[in-house]
């Protein structure tokens, strides 16, 4: 299941990232988004999703949300 498929308010553990881009993987890692880390989908927005990772909230687009498998 991808992060985009989760209902708002649900927390899951990140299984893997399938971005296909090393720079994007490094960016996500800098946010604390990596395998084994809990992630919460706070809300679905028109252009993407609001997620909570560790102590931060971030807005990511739908394409990136589909690359995060939970």
Coordinates of C-alpha atoms in Angstrom, one line a residue:
X1 CA 0.0 0.0 0.0
X2 CA 1.2 3.5 -0.7
X3 CA 1.1 6.5 1.5
X4 CA -1.4 8.1 -0.9
X5 CA -3.9 5.2 -0.2
X6 CA -4.0 5.7 3.5
X7 CA -7.0 7.4 5.2
X8 CA -6.3 10.7 6.9
X9 CA -5.1 10.3 10.5
X10 CA -3.7 6.8 10.1
X11 CA -0.1 6.0 11.2
X12 CA 2.0 3.3 9.5
X13 CA 5.6 2.1 9.3
X14 CA 7.5 2.9 6.1
X15 CA 8.4 -0.3 4.3
X16 CA 10.4 1.1 1.5
X17 CA 10.9 4.1 -0.8
X18 CA 10.5 3.6 -4.6
X19 CA 11.5 7.0 -5.9
X20 CA 14.1 5.8 -8.4
X21 CA 16.1 9.0 -7.7
X22 CA 19.0 9.1 -5.3
X23 CA 18.7 12.8 -4.7
X24 CA 15.0 12.4 -3.7
X25 CA 15.9 9.5 -1.4
X26 CA 18.6 11.7 0.2
X27 CA 16.0 14.5 0.7
X28 CA 13.5 12.1 2.2
X29 CA 16.2 10.7 4.5
X30 CA 17.0 14.2 5.7
X31 CA 13.3 14.6 6.7
X32 CA 13.5 11.4 8.7
X33 CA 11.5 9.4 6.0
X34 CA 13.2 6.0 5.7
X35 CA 12.4 2.3 6.1
X36 CA 11.2 1.3 9.6
X37 CA 10.2 4.8 10.6
X38 CA 6.6 5.6 11.5
X39 CA 4.7 8.1 9.3
X40 CA 1.2 9.6 9.8
X41 CA -0.9 10.9 7.0
X42 CA -2.4 14.0 8.5
X43 CA -4.6 15.1 5.6
X44 CA -5.2 14.8 1.9
X45 CA -4.9 18.1 0.1
X46 CA -5.6 19.0 -3.5
X47 CA -2.0 19.0 -4.6
X48 CA -0.7 16.4 -2.3
X49 CA -0.7 15.1 1.3
X50 CA 0.3 16.5 4.7
X51 CA 2.4 14.0 6.6
X52 CA 3.9 13.9 10.1
X53 CA 7.4 12.4 10.4
X54 CA 9.1 12.5 13.8
X55 CA 8.4 16.1 15.1
X56 CA 7.7 17.7 11.7
X57 CA 4.8 18.2 9.3
X58 CA 5.5 18.3 5.6
X59 CA 3.4 18.6 2.4
X60 CA 4.4 16.2 -0.3
X61 CA 2.9 15.8 -3.8
X62 CA 0.9 12.8 -4.8
X63 CA 3.7 11.4 -7.0
X64 CA 6.0 11.3 -4.0
X65 CA 3.3 9.9 -1.8
X66 CA 2.9 7.0 -4.2
X67 CA 6.6 6.2 -4.0
X68 CA 6.4 5.7 -0.2
X69 CA 5.2 2.2 0.6
X70 CA 3.8 1.5 4.0

